[in-house]
GROMACS .gro file of C-alpha atoms in nm:
model
  511
    1MET     CA    1   0.029   0.000   0.007
    2LYS     CA    2   0.098   0.348  -0.056
    3THR     CA    3  -0.012   0.708  -0.052
    4LYS     CA    4  -0.211   0.840  -0.329
    5LYS     CA    5  -0.200   1.212  -0.471
    6ILE     CA    6  -0.505   1.309  -0.686
    7LYS     CA    7  -0.635   1.634  -0.868
    8LEU     CA    8  -0.989   1.619  -0.896
    9THR     CA    9  -1.108   1.866  -1.199
   10ALA     CA   10  -1.501   1.968  -1.198
   11VAL     CA   11  -1.719   2.103  -1.470
   12GLU     CA   12  -1.929   2.306  -1.249
   13ASP     CA   13  -1.878   2.485  -0.929
   14ARG     CA   14  -2.177   2.367  -0.743
   15ALA     CA   15  -2.247   2.303  -0.361
   16HIS     CA   16  -2.188   1.984  -0.206
   17ILE     CA   17  -1.966   1.846  -0.493
   18THR     CA   18  -1.683   1.830  -0.251
   19TYR     CA   19  -1.873   1.668  -0.019
   20GLU     CA   20  -1.973   1.386  -0.229
   21ALA     CA   21  -1.611   1.302  -0.313
   22LEU     CA   22  -1.529   1.303   0.043
   23SER     CA   23  -1.821   1.072   0.091
   24VAL     CA   24  -1.680   0.777  -0.116
   25LEU     CA   25  -1.342   0.798   0.074
   26HIS     CA   26  -1.548   0.753   0.407
   27LYS     CA   27  -1.723   0.472   0.257
   28TYR     CA   28  -1.385   0.302   0.242
   29ASP     CA   29  -1.248   0.424   0.564
   30VAL     CA   30  -0.938   0.597   0.384
   31GLY     CA   31  -0.797   0.864   0.563
   32LEU     CA   32  -0.706   1.217   0.439
   33ILE     CA   33  -0.349   1.377   0.507
   34TRP     CA   34  -0.396   1.697   0.343
   35MET     CA   35  -0.676   1.872   0.106
   36GLU     CA   36  -0.681   2.177  -0.072
   37VAL     CA   37  -1.010   2.310  -0.264
   38TYR     CA   38  -1.024   2.594  -0.501
   39ALA     CA   39  -1.306   2.642  -0.774
   40TYR     CA   40  -1.317   2.371  -0.997
   41VAL     CA   41  -1.029   2.176  -0.880
   42ALA     CA   42  -0.938   1.991  -0.545
   43TYR     CA   43  -0.612   1.845  -0.451
   44ILE     CA   44  -0.604   1.562  -0.217
   45LYS     CA   45  -0.342   1.322  -0.052
   46LEU     CA   46  -0.474   1.001   0.126
   47MET     CA   47  -0.335   0.759   0.381
   48PRO     CA   48  -0.182   0.443   0.211
   49VAL     CA   49  -0.442   0.252   0.035
   50GLY     CA   50  -0.429  -0.094  -0.135
   51ASP     CA   51  -0.475  -0.142  -0.508
   52GLU     CA   52  -0.781  -0.311  -0.520
   53VAL     CA   53  -0.962  -0.053  -0.293
   54TRP     CA   54  -0.789   0.215  -0.494
   55GLU     CA   55  -0.960   0.091  -0.829
   56LYS     CA   56  -1.305   0.091  -0.667
   57ILE     CA   57  -1.250   0.445  -0.523
   58LYS     CA   58  -1.138   0.586  -0.852
   59LYS     CA   59  -1.444   0.414  -1.047
   60GLU     CA   60  -1.724   0.551  -0.768
   61LEU     CA   61  -1.527   0.912  -0.799
   62GLN     CA   62  -1.541   0.917  -1.212
   63GLU     CA   63  -1.902   0.835  -1.203
   64LEU     CA   64  -2.002   1.136  -0.968
   65SER     CA   65  -2.177   1.375  -1.165
   66GLY     CA   66  -1.984   1.731  -1.201
   67TRP     CA   67  -1.659   1.606  -1.177
   68ALA     CA   68  -1.484   1.580  -1.540
   69SER     CA   69  -1.150   1.414  -1.457
   70LEU     CA   70  -0.959   1.246  -1.179
   71GLU     CA   71  -0.567   1.251  -1.221
   72GLU     CA   72  -0.308   1.066  -0.986
   73ILE     CA   73  -0.004   1.349  -0.972
   74ASP     CA   74   0.340   1.309  -0.831
   75LEU     CA   75   0.363   1.655  -0.674
   76PHE     CA   76   0.126   1.926  -0.597
   77PRO     CA   77   0.130   2.269  -0.736
   78PHE     CA   78   0.287   2.389  -0.383
   79GLU     CA   79   0.556   2.092  -0.383
   80GLU     CA   80   0.640   2.225  -0.714
   81LYS     CA   81   0.674   2.580  -0.637
   82ASP     CA   82   0.894   2.482  -0.327
   83THR     CA   83   1.108   2.278  -0.519
   84GLU     CA   84   1.158   2.561  -0.822
   85MET     CA   85   1.208   2.814  -0.531
   86LYS     CA   86   1.484   2.613  -0.351
   87LYS     CA   87   1.652   2.539  -0.692
   88VAL     CA   88   1.634   2.893  -0.786
   89LEU     CA   89   1.782   3.007  -0.439
   90ASP     CA   90   2.050   2.781  -0.440
   91VAL     CA   91   2.236   2.935  -0.754
   92ILE     CA   92   2.248   3.251  -0.600
   93PRO     CA   93   2.583   3.312  -0.487
   94HIS     CA   94   2.515   3.487  -0.194
   95GLY     CA   95   2.292   3.396   0.141
   96VAL     CA   96   1.917   3.442   0.106
   97VAL     CA   97   1.657   3.384   0.343
   98LEU     CA   98   1.273   3.410   0.344
   99LEU     CA   99   1.097   3.463   0.677
  100ASN     CA  100   0.743   3.512   0.760
  101ARG     CA  101   0.583   3.794   0.958
  102ASN     CA  102   0.716   3.632   1.273
  103GLY     CA  103   1.071   3.589   1.172
  104ASP     CA  104   1.023   3.206   1.115
  105ILE     CA  105   1.241   3.069   0.806
  106LYS     CA  106   1.047   2.973   0.532
  107TYR     CA  107   1.314   2.920   0.287
  108PHE     CA  108   1.680   2.931   0.290
  109ASN     CA  109   1.928   2.868   0.023
  110ASP     CA  110   2.251   2.642   0.058
  111TYR     CA  111   2.523   2.928   0.096
  112SER     CA  112   2.313   3.066   0.382
  113ALA     CA  113   2.292   2.717   0.556
  114GLU     CA  114   2.677   2.609   0.489
  115LYS     CA  115   2.869   2.937   0.477
  116ILE     CA  116   2.675   3.175   0.712
  117PHE     CA  117   2.479   2.969   0.971
  118ASN     CA  118   2.692   2.666   0.961
  119THR     CA  119   2.368   2.406   1.007
  120GLU     CA  120   2.572   2.132   0.890
  121GLY     CA  121   2.304   1.995   0.690
  122ARG     CA  122   2.030   2.039   0.947
  123ASP     CA  123   1.683   2.178   0.819
  124ILE     CA  124   1.612   2.522   0.975
  125THR     CA  125   1.277   2.574   0.825
  126GLY     CA  126   1.048   2.671   1.081
  127LEU     CA  127   1.314   2.823   1.304
  128ASN     CA  128   1.297   3.176   1.395
  129ILE     CA  129   1.574   3.386   1.245
  130ASN     CA  130   1.659   3.541   1.621
  131LYS     CA  131   1.854   3.215   1.678
  132PHE     CA  132   2.095   3.324   1.430
  133ILE     CA  133   2.079   3.715   1.410
  134ASP     CA  134   1.915   4.017   1.592
  135PHE     CA  135   1.602   4.014   1.376
  136LYS     CA  136   1.413   4.252   1.639
  137LYS     CA  137   1.685   4.518   1.582
  138LEU     CA  138   1.647   4.501   1.215
  139ILE     CA  139   1.288   4.522   1.236
  140ALA     CA  140   1.308   4.818   1.443
  141THR     CA  141   1.516   4.979   1.204
  142LEU     CA  142   1.280   4.888   0.899
  143LYS     CA  143   0.982   5.083   1.096
  144ASP     CA  144   1.179   5.370   1.150
  145ASN     CA  145   1.263   5.350   0.772
  146ASN     CA  146   0.894   5.352   0.677
  147MET     CA  147   0.899   4.964   0.572
  148SER     CA  148   1.155   5.019   0.278
  149LEU     CA  149   1.490   4.844   0.206
  150ILE     CA  150   1.730   4.873   0.472
  151LYS     CA  151   2.101   4.789   0.478
  152GLU     CA  152   2.288   4.713   0.770
  153SER     CA  153   2.644   4.534   0.860
  154LEU     CA  154   2.597   4.224   1.088
  155GLU     CA  155   2.872   3.998   1.230
  156ILE     CA  156   2.804   3.601   1.211
  157ASN     CA  157   3.049   3.364   1.301
  158ASN     CA  158   3.336   3.615   1.296
  159GLN     CA  159   3.238   3.710   0.939
  160LEU     CA  160   3.091   4.052   0.849
  161TYR     CA  161   2.804   4.071   0.605
  162GLU     CA  162   2.607   4.323   0.454
  163ALA     CA  163   2.217   4.231   0.526
  164ASN     CA  164   1.955   4.380   0.300
  165LEU     CA  165   1.620   4.340   0.451
  166GLN     CA  166   1.327   4.404   0.208
  167PRO     CA  167   0.975   4.343   0.311
  168ILE     CA  168   0.741   4.159   0.095
  169VAL     CA  169   0.382   4.309   0.065
  170ASN     CA  170   0.085   4.238  -0.156
  171LYS     CA  171  -0.127   4.462  -0.369
  172GLU     CA  172  -0.316   4.582  -0.099
  173LYS     CA  173   0.004   4.674   0.101
  174VAL     CA  174  -0.052   4.392   0.345
  175LEU     CA  175   0.288   4.251   0.477
  176SER     CA  176   0.335   3.884   0.422
  177SER     CA  177   0.697   3.824   0.463
  178TYR     CA  178   1.060   3.913   0.482
  179LEU     CA  179   1.355   3.862   0.240
  180ILE     CA  180   1.691   3.886   0.367
  181SER     CA  181   2.019   3.899   0.140
  182PHE     CA  182   2.347   3.848   0.309
  183TYR     CA  183   2.661   3.979   0.117
  184GLU     CA  184   2.982   3.872   0.262
  185ILE     CA  185   3.258   4.171   0.316
  186ASP     CA  186   3.607   4.090   0.204
  187SER     CA  187   3.810   4.041   0.511
  188ASN     CA  188   4.162   4.112   0.303
  189ILE     CA  189   4.016   4.466   0.212
  190TYR     CA  190   3.861   4.541   0.536
  191ASN     CA  191   4.089   4.458   0.810
  192ARG     CA  192   3.912   4.396   1.120
  193PHE     CA  193   4.064   4.365   1.496
  194ASP     CA  194   3.930   4.195   1.747
  195ASN     CA  195   3.586   4.324   1.872
  196LEU     CA  196   3.753   4.275   2.260
  197ILE     CA  197   4.032   4.523   2.202
  198THR     CA  198   4.058   4.842   2.445
  199PHE     CA  199   4.301   5.066   2.583
  200ASP     CA  200   4.383   4.780   2.859
  201ASP     CA  201   4.552   4.590   2.575
  202ILE     CA  202   4.789   4.866   2.497
  203ILE     CA  203   5.136   4.761   2.667
  204ALA     CA  204   5.248   5.064   2.837
  205GLU     CA  205   5.459   5.181   3.142
  206SER     CA  206   5.639   5.480   3.025
  207ASN     CA  207   5.470   5.851   3.103
  208LYS     CA  208   5.469   5.919   2.748
  209MET     CA  209   5.271   5.639   2.659
  210LEU     CA  210   5.049   5.659   2.962
  211VAL     CA  211   4.946   6.018   2.864
  212THR     CA  212   4.872   5.943   2.516
  213ILE     CA  213   4.627   5.653   2.624
  214GLU     CA  214   4.463   5.881   2.858
  215SER     CA  215   4.408   6.146   2.551
  216GLY     CA  216   4.269   5.834   2.348
  217LYS     CA  217   4.031   5.761   2.638
  218LEU     CA  218   3.910   6.129   2.640
  219TYR     CA  219   3.857   6.138   2.269
  220SER     CA  220   3.651   5.836   2.291
  221LYS     CA  221   3.379   6.009   2.425
  222SER     CA  222   3.321   6.239   2.157
  223ASP     CA  223   3.214   6.155   1.844
  224SER     CA  224   3.456   6.407   1.631
  225PRO     CA  225   3.697   6.302   1.395
  226VAL     CA  226   4.045   6.183   1.527
  227LEU     CA  227   4.391   6.175   1.348
  228ILE     CA  228   4.626   5.972   1.459
  229THR     CA  229   5.001   6.018   1.363
  230GLY     CA  230   5.326   5.835   1.418
  231GLU     CA  231   5.583   5.629   1.272
  232SER     CA  232   5.498   5.274   1.120
  233GLY     CA  233   5.473   5.028   1.357
  234THR     CA  234   5.356   5.223   1.648
  235GLY     CA  235   5.011   5.065   1.694
  236LYS     CA  236   4.782   5.344   1.542
  237GLU     CA  237   4.511   5.096   1.430
  238LEU     CA  238   4.529   4.930   1.783
  239PHE     CA  239   4.459   5.310   1.937
  240ALA     CA  240   4.177   5.313   1.670
  241ARG     CA  241   4.018   5.012   1.771
  242ALA     CA  242   4.049   5.126   2.119
  243ILE     CA  243   3.872   5.420   2.075
  244HIS     CA  244   3.605   5.278   1.888
  245ASN     CA  245   3.540   5.020   2.158
  246GLU     CA  246   3.489   5.304   2.447
  247SER     CA  247   3.287   5.496   2.230
  248LYS     CA  248   2.878   5.513   2.205
  249ARG     CA  249   2.932   5.332   1.873
  250LYS     CA  250   3.107   5.004   1.998
  251ASN     CA  251   2.843   4.787   1.910
  252LYS     CA  252   2.872   4.888   1.541
  253PRO     CA  253   3.101   4.778   1.286
  254PHE     CA  254   3.471   4.902   1.301
  255ILE     CA  255   3.600   4.887   0.946
  256ALA     CA  256   3.951   4.965   0.851
  257ILE     CA  257   4.092   5.044   0.496
  258ASN     CA  258   4.478   5.125   0.424
  259CYS     CA  259   4.460   5.377   0.156
  260ALA     CA  260   4.822   5.307   0.024
  261ALA     CA  261   4.782   4.928  -0.025
  262ILE     CA  262   4.478   4.971  -0.300
  263PRO     CA  263   4.536   5.102  -0.659
  264ASP     CA  264   4.338   5.422  -0.693
  265GLN     CA  265   4.052   5.286  -0.921
  266LEU     CA  266   3.991   5.033  -0.687
  267LEU     CA  267   4.015   5.253  -0.367
  268GLU     CA  268   3.727   5.477  -0.502
  269SER     CA  269   3.475   5.201  -0.557
  270GLU     CA  270   3.590   5.020  -0.209
  271LEU     CA  271   3.539   5.378  -0.016
  272PHE     CA  272   3.215   5.495  -0.204
  273GLY     CA  273   3.082   5.186  -0.345
  274TYR     CA  274   2.958   5.161  -0.717
  275GLU     CA  275   2.626   5.099  -0.913
  276GLY     CA  276   2.546   4.788  -1.111
  277GLY     CA  277   2.708   4.785  -1.466
  278THR     CA  278   2.964   5.040  -1.361
  279PHE     CA  279   3.228   4.819  -1.394
  280THR     CA  280   3.317   4.493  -1.605
  281GLY     CA  281   3.350   4.196  -1.383
  282GLY     CA  282   3.146   4.394  -1.076
  283ARG     CA  283   2.853   4.298  -0.910
  284LYS     CA  284   2.529   4.312  -1.117
  285GLU     CA  285   2.360   4.459  -0.829
  286GLY     CA  286   2.641   4.682  -0.737
  287LYS     CA  287   2.815   4.720  -0.404
  288PRO     CA  288   2.788   4.948  -0.135
  289GLY     CA  289   3.116   5.128   0.006
  290ILE     CA  290   3.253   5.121   0.352
  291PHE     CA  291   3.078   5.443   0.471
  292GLU     CA  292   2.762   5.245   0.395
  293ILE     CA  293   2.886   4.933   0.520
  294ALA     CA  294   2.981   5.104   0.872
  295GLY     CA  295   2.670   5.239   0.924
  296GLY     CA  296   2.647   5.359   1.270
  297GLY     CA  297   2.998   5.262   1.334
  298THR     CA  298   3.337   5.376   1.263
  299VAL     CA  299   3.552   5.391   0.952
  300PHE     CA  300   3.943   5.380   0.996
  301LEU     CA  301   4.139   5.525   0.695
  302ASP     CA  302   4.501   5.416   0.766
  303GLU     CA  303   4.776   5.606   0.541
  304ILE     CA  304   4.542   5.853   0.460
  305GLY     CA  305   4.822   6.080   0.337
  306ASP     CA  306   4.878   5.834   0.029
  307MET     CA  307   4.528   5.906  -0.080
  308PRO     CA  308   4.522   6.064  -0.429
  309PRO     CA  309   4.376   6.443  -0.452
  310HIS     CA  310   4.065   6.355  -0.645
  311LEU     CA  311   3.941   6.116  -0.382
  312GLN     CA  312   4.051   6.363  -0.089
  313ALA     CA  313   3.779   6.581  -0.266
  314LYS     CA  314   3.545   6.321  -0.269
  315LEU     CA  315   3.597   6.258   0.107
  316LEU     CA  316   3.582   6.602   0.211
  317ARG     CA  317   3.250   6.624   0.044
  318VAL     CA  318   3.103   6.299   0.236
  319LEU     CA  319   3.227   6.451   0.562
  320GLN     CA  320   3.079   6.799   0.507
  321GLU     CA  321   2.736   6.670   0.394
  322LYS     CA  322   2.732   6.320   0.558
  323ARG     CA  323   2.619   6.184   0.241
  324VAL     CA  324   2.787   5.951  -0.004
  325ARG     CA  325   2.718   5.901  -0.368
  326ARG     CA  326   2.805   5.542  -0.555
  327VAL     CA  327   3.034   5.549  -0.853
  328GLY     CA  328   2.813   5.540  -1.144
  329SER     CA  329   2.508   5.662  -0.946
  330ALA     CA  330   2.365   6.014  -0.944
  331LYS     CA  331   2.178   5.925  -0.621
  332GLU     CA  332   2.310   6.030  -0.290
  333VAL     CA  333   2.264   5.800   0.033
  334ASN     CA  334   2.302   5.941   0.408
  335VAL     CA  335   2.589   5.809   0.600
  336ASP     CA  336   2.620   5.787   1.007
  337VAL     CA  337   3.008   5.711   1.088
  338ARG     CA  338   3.286   5.835   1.283
  339LEU     CA  339   3.598   5.890   1.104
  340ILE     CA  340   3.951   5.772   1.228
  341SER     CA  341   4.277   5.855   1.009
  342ALA     CA  342   4.610   5.781   1.050
  343THR     CA  343   4.936   5.843   0.883
  344ASN     CA  344   5.314   5.775   0.939
  345GLN     CA  345   5.382   6.113   0.732
  346ASN     CA  346   5.464   6.471   0.788
  347ILE     CA  347   5.085   6.588   0.700
  348ASP     CA  348   5.172   6.968   0.755
  349GLU     CA  349   5.455   6.924   0.531
  350MET     CA  350   5.218   6.753   0.280
  351VAL     CA  351   4.988   7.057   0.276
  352LYS     CA  352   5.248   7.304   0.246
  353ASN     CA  353   5.372   7.114  -0.083
  354LYS     CA  354   5.010   7.103  -0.213
  355GLU     CA  355   4.991   6.715  -0.183
  356PHE     CA  356   4.738   6.737   0.081
  357ARG     CA  357   4.398   6.944   0.102
  358LEU     CA  358   4.412   7.164   0.404
  359GLU     CA  359   4.053   7.198   0.419
  360LEU     CA  360   4.044   6.815   0.462
  361LEU     CA  361   4.310   6.804   0.722
  362PHE     CA  362   4.085   7.070   0.922
  363ARG     CA  363   3.812   6.789   0.878
  364ILE     CA  364   3.991   6.501   0.992
  365ASN     CA  365   4.190   6.658   1.273
  366ILE     CA  366   3.954   6.793   1.506
  367PHE     CA  367   4.136   6.586   1.803
  368ASN     CA  368   4.499   6.456   1.740
  369ILE     CA  369   4.683   6.174   1.897
  370ASN     CA  370   5.081   6.148   1.835
  371ILE     CA  371   5.200   5.777   1.904
  372PRO     CA  372   5.563   5.813   2.045
  373PRO     CA  373   5.810   5.588   1.860
  374LEU     CA  374   5.959   5.313   2.079
  375ARG     CA  375   6.306   5.448   2.091
  376ASP     CA  376   6.145   5.744   2.307
  377ARG     CA  377   5.979   5.521   2.541
  378LYS     CA  378   6.242   5.248   2.598
  379GLU     CA  379   6.088   5.213   2.962
  380ASP     CA  380   5.808   5.005   2.760
  381LEU     CA  381   6.052   4.750   2.657
  382PRO     CA  382   6.019   4.513   2.956
  383ALA     CA  383   5.640   4.490   2.985
  384LEU     CA  384   5.634   4.440   2.590
  385TYR     CA  385   5.877   4.174   2.648
  386GLU     CA  386   5.677   3.986   2.905
  387HIS     CA  387   5.374   4.022   2.669
  388PHE     CA  388   5.522   3.896   2.342
  389ALA     CA  389   5.738   3.607   2.508
  390GLN     CA  390   5.430   3.463   2.693
  391LYS     CA  391   5.225   3.507   2.334
  392HIS     CA  392   5.503   3.357   2.124
  393SER     CA  393   5.610   3.093   2.384
  394LYS     CA  394   5.265   2.949   2.364
  395ARG     CA  395   5.233   2.970   1.978
  396TYR     CA  396   5.607   2.779   1.947
  397ARG     CA  397   5.516   2.538   2.238
  398LYS     CA  398   5.780   2.636   2.435
  399ASN     CA  399   5.868   2.698   2.803
  400ILE     CA  400   6.046   3.018   2.815
  401ALA     CA  401   6.169   3.135   3.148
  402GLY     CA  402   6.352   3.445   3.079
  403ILE     CA  403   6.600   3.633   2.911
  404GLU     CA  404   7.004   3.675   2.963
  405LYS     CA  405   7.076   4.028   3.049
  406GLU     CA  406   7.308   4.063   2.757
  407ALA     CA  407   7.033   3.987   2.535
  408MET     CA  408   6.778   4.237   2.712
  409ARG     CA  409   7.093   4.499   2.680
  410LYS     CA  410   7.054   4.421   2.306
  411LEU     CA  411   6.710   4.496   2.290
  412ILE     CA  412   6.731   4.832   2.493
  413ASN     CA  413   7.039   4.962   2.295
  414TYR     CA  414   6.851   4.921   1.936
  415ASN     CA  415   6.696   5.204   1.806
  416TRP     CA  416   6.404   5.010   1.681
  417PRO     CA  417   6.309   5.187   1.329
  418GLY     CA  418   6.030   4.962   1.281
  419ASN     CA  419   5.868   5.029   1.609
  420VAL     CA  420   5.659   4.776   1.824
  421ARG     CA  421   5.600   4.566   1.526
  422GLU     CA  422   5.983   4.495   1.459
  423PHE     CA  423   6.027   4.435   1.830
  424GLN     CA  424   5.735   4.173   1.799
  425ASN     CA  425   5.891   4.043   1.504
  426VAL     CA  426   6.244   4.006   1.625
  427LEU     CA  427   6.152   3.848   1.982
  428GLU     CA  428   5.924   3.606   1.762
  429ARG     CA  429   6.215   3.489   1.565
  430ALA     CA  430   6.419   3.449   1.873
  431ILE     CA  431   6.182   3.220   2.065
  432ALA     CA  432   6.121   3.010   1.718
  433LEU     CA  433   6.494   2.952   1.706
  434THR     CA  434   6.622   2.930   2.057
  435VAL     CA  435   6.723   2.570   2.193
  436SER     CA  436   6.718   2.698   2.536
  437ASN     CA  437   6.459   2.782   2.791
  438GLU     CA  438   6.630   3.116   2.821
  439ILE     CA  439   6.668   3.386   2.524
  440ALA     CA  440   7.059   3.458   2.473
  441ALA     CA  441   7.201   3.728   2.311
  442LYS     CA  442   7.290   3.516   1.995
  443ASP     CA  443   6.927   3.458   1.951
  444ILE     CA  444   6.819   3.811   1.903
  445MET     CA  445   6.894   3.880   1.543
  446LEU     CA  446   6.836   4.241   1.470
  447ASN     CA  447   6.697   4.318   1.131
  448TYR     CA  448   6.985   4.585   1.031
  449ASP     CA  449   7.263   4.348   1.174
  450ILE     CA  450   7.158   4.106   0.897
  451VAL     CA  451   7.408   4.166   0.593
  452LEU     CA  452   7.369   3.992   0.275
  453VAL     CA  453   7.712   3.879   0.088
  454ASP     CA  454   7.754   4.103  -0.213
  455GLY     CA  455   7.381   4.208  -0.138
  456ILE     CA  456   7.263   3.891  -0.355
  457GLU     CA  457   7.094   3.575  -0.223
  458GLY     CA  458   7.075   3.244  -0.441
  459LYS     CA  459   7.294   3.102  -0.689
  460SER     CA  460   7.083   3.048  -1.003
  461LEU     CA  461   7.053   3.357  -1.243
  462LYS     CA  462   6.635   3.344  -1.166
  463ASP     CA  463   6.731   3.386  -0.780
  464CYS     CA  464   7.002   3.657  -0.856
  465ILE     CA  465   6.769   3.874  -1.091
  466GLU     CA  466   6.484   3.842  -0.811
  467SER     CA  467   6.717   3.922  -0.514
  468LEU     CA  468   6.847   4.231  -0.693
  469GLU     CA  469   6.464   4.321  -0.795
  470LYS     CA  470   6.391   4.293  -0.419
  471LYS     CA  471   6.697   4.477  -0.293
  472LYS     CA  472   6.614   4.771  -0.555
  473ILE     CA  473   6.237   4.773  -0.407
  474ILE     CA  474   6.325   4.770  -0.058
  475GLU     CA  475   6.578   5.078  -0.112
  476SER     CA  476   6.316   5.272  -0.281
  477LEU     CA  477   6.050   5.223  -0.039
  478LYS     CA  478   6.303   5.345   0.229
  479ASN     CA  479   6.397   5.646   0.035
  480ASN     CA  480   6.033   5.751  -0.050
  481LYS     CA  481   5.748   5.853   0.176
  482SER     CA  482   5.469   5.635   0.006
  483ILE     CA  483   5.461   5.329  -0.220
  484ARG     CA  484   5.322   5.594  -0.482
  485GLU     CA  485   5.639   5.758  -0.513
  486ALA     CA  486   5.846   5.450  -0.494
  487ALA     CA  487   5.636   5.340  -0.814
  488LYS     CA  488   5.714   5.658  -0.974
  489GLU     CA  489   6.101   5.630  -0.875
  490LEU     CA  490   6.133   5.254  -1.010
  491ASP     CA  491   5.916   5.371  -1.322
  492VAL     CA  492   5.656   5.097  -1.280
  493THR     CA  493   5.250   5.129  -1.202
  494HIS     CA  494   5.157   5.152  -0.847
  495THR     CA  495   4.945   4.783  -0.904
  496LEU     CA  496   5.274   4.637  -1.018
  497LEU     CA  497   5.478   4.733  -0.730
  498ILE     CA  498   5.194   4.617  -0.479
  499ASN     CA  499   5.213   4.274  -0.669
  500ARG     CA  500   5.604   4.257  -0.646
  501MET     CA  501   5.592   4.340  -0.267
  502LYS     CA  502   5.335   4.069  -0.235
  503LYS     CA  503   5.549   3.836  -0.434
  504TYR     CA  504   5.865   3.922  -0.205
  505ASP     CA  505   5.667   3.956   0.129
  506ILE     CA  506   5.769   4.290   0.171
  507ASP     CA  507   5.591   4.526   0.418
  508LYS     CA  508   5.656   4.911   0.392
  509ASN     CA  509   5.609   4.954   0.746
  510ASN     CA  510   5.888   4.706   0.868
  511ILE     CA  511   6.171   4.819   0.663
   0.00000   0.00000   0.00000
């Protein structure tokens, strides 16, 4: 015996016609699993029934007046619709979830289940979306926005997404459901620190650093722009994250972008977004920039001194009007973000040389924090040593009990041109290489104590050429304030130089 799915089609829509059909089923004691009736058609799913009984039922149903046909079917219309809906959703290359008015999941695609919610094959249909995201907060925003499409940044399982919430209404404007689309934000471009970083995570014992930290705490209470200055490796982004996490925006996104590491044409679209069809290979639906994505939160523009002039002008307009226009669009969108900027360049000299707009400097420099270099606060070295020694000992599974006096003297006497970042790298190398439980002076290999024979590494012609190219790039980066200026000196494009730096694992902040 097996269940039966049938479609009864009527020639007339008269009273009791369905009752007569049900009477036949009742006569043979056949139970109903599901039934749906429309004008001129009825869909019925029956409990399992034997073939002999089924033939009798079919004969009597077909003899009833008013019914034109009886058809056994494999799928009901709603099952076909569900199957088609699922197939369509699964080919969409981002997360899509359809909810009822209460927030219960009606449909979801494979991308949502596997990459966003990590359901591991479980069917989450019927579960409330609040188990995965703060849907109530989204709904509140939607109502404040007069029930039109809203965009919010959400962090789910340590990944940042742009969530687009769209209410679905019928012709009478009655709400029936909600559609949420999730777009993954590229973590390679938007460098995001751990949400828990605060001023307590900044290692400091020197008066200079303690005063700087107190300034940061004070500025975090305001909502005005902050410009953080200081040499490479001093921890400018760490300060920016700490300011954000002690501000009223701490529960909103913190998104950082390095203006020096991205080609001009790409930087504009990443900052301000673009409309669909603007670029070959871009998203058909377009893409928001970080000022939209970070709505309500903080945007951190690292190395802002490397921003080209035409983007400086566009940024100034965004800060003045608190509105952003995507590339290729005539429409402006309101934005609500706090701006924190950073540079290792002499921004006042850049203004004098007309390399940076004075009016933009006024906008971004309401508050200024200057982080002192490590050579000017060597009182912090012992505390920094304890912090990084513990961190890297655990990483390399070593029991480092201490450091020899001569080794510590070597650390203190060094000038640290790469600041805390270089200190961490040197200490990590020492812990990785030491064969003792105590770091010795020979384990401390300072970057500028390492001299290559003839300046060339390798034996093959290819190795020699690559070594010479690497050496030339490093020299140019040392002699120029920015990657763009180095590219001009080397007579190559900005993009090519960035690709070569990636190839040779060259970090401008560490040279």
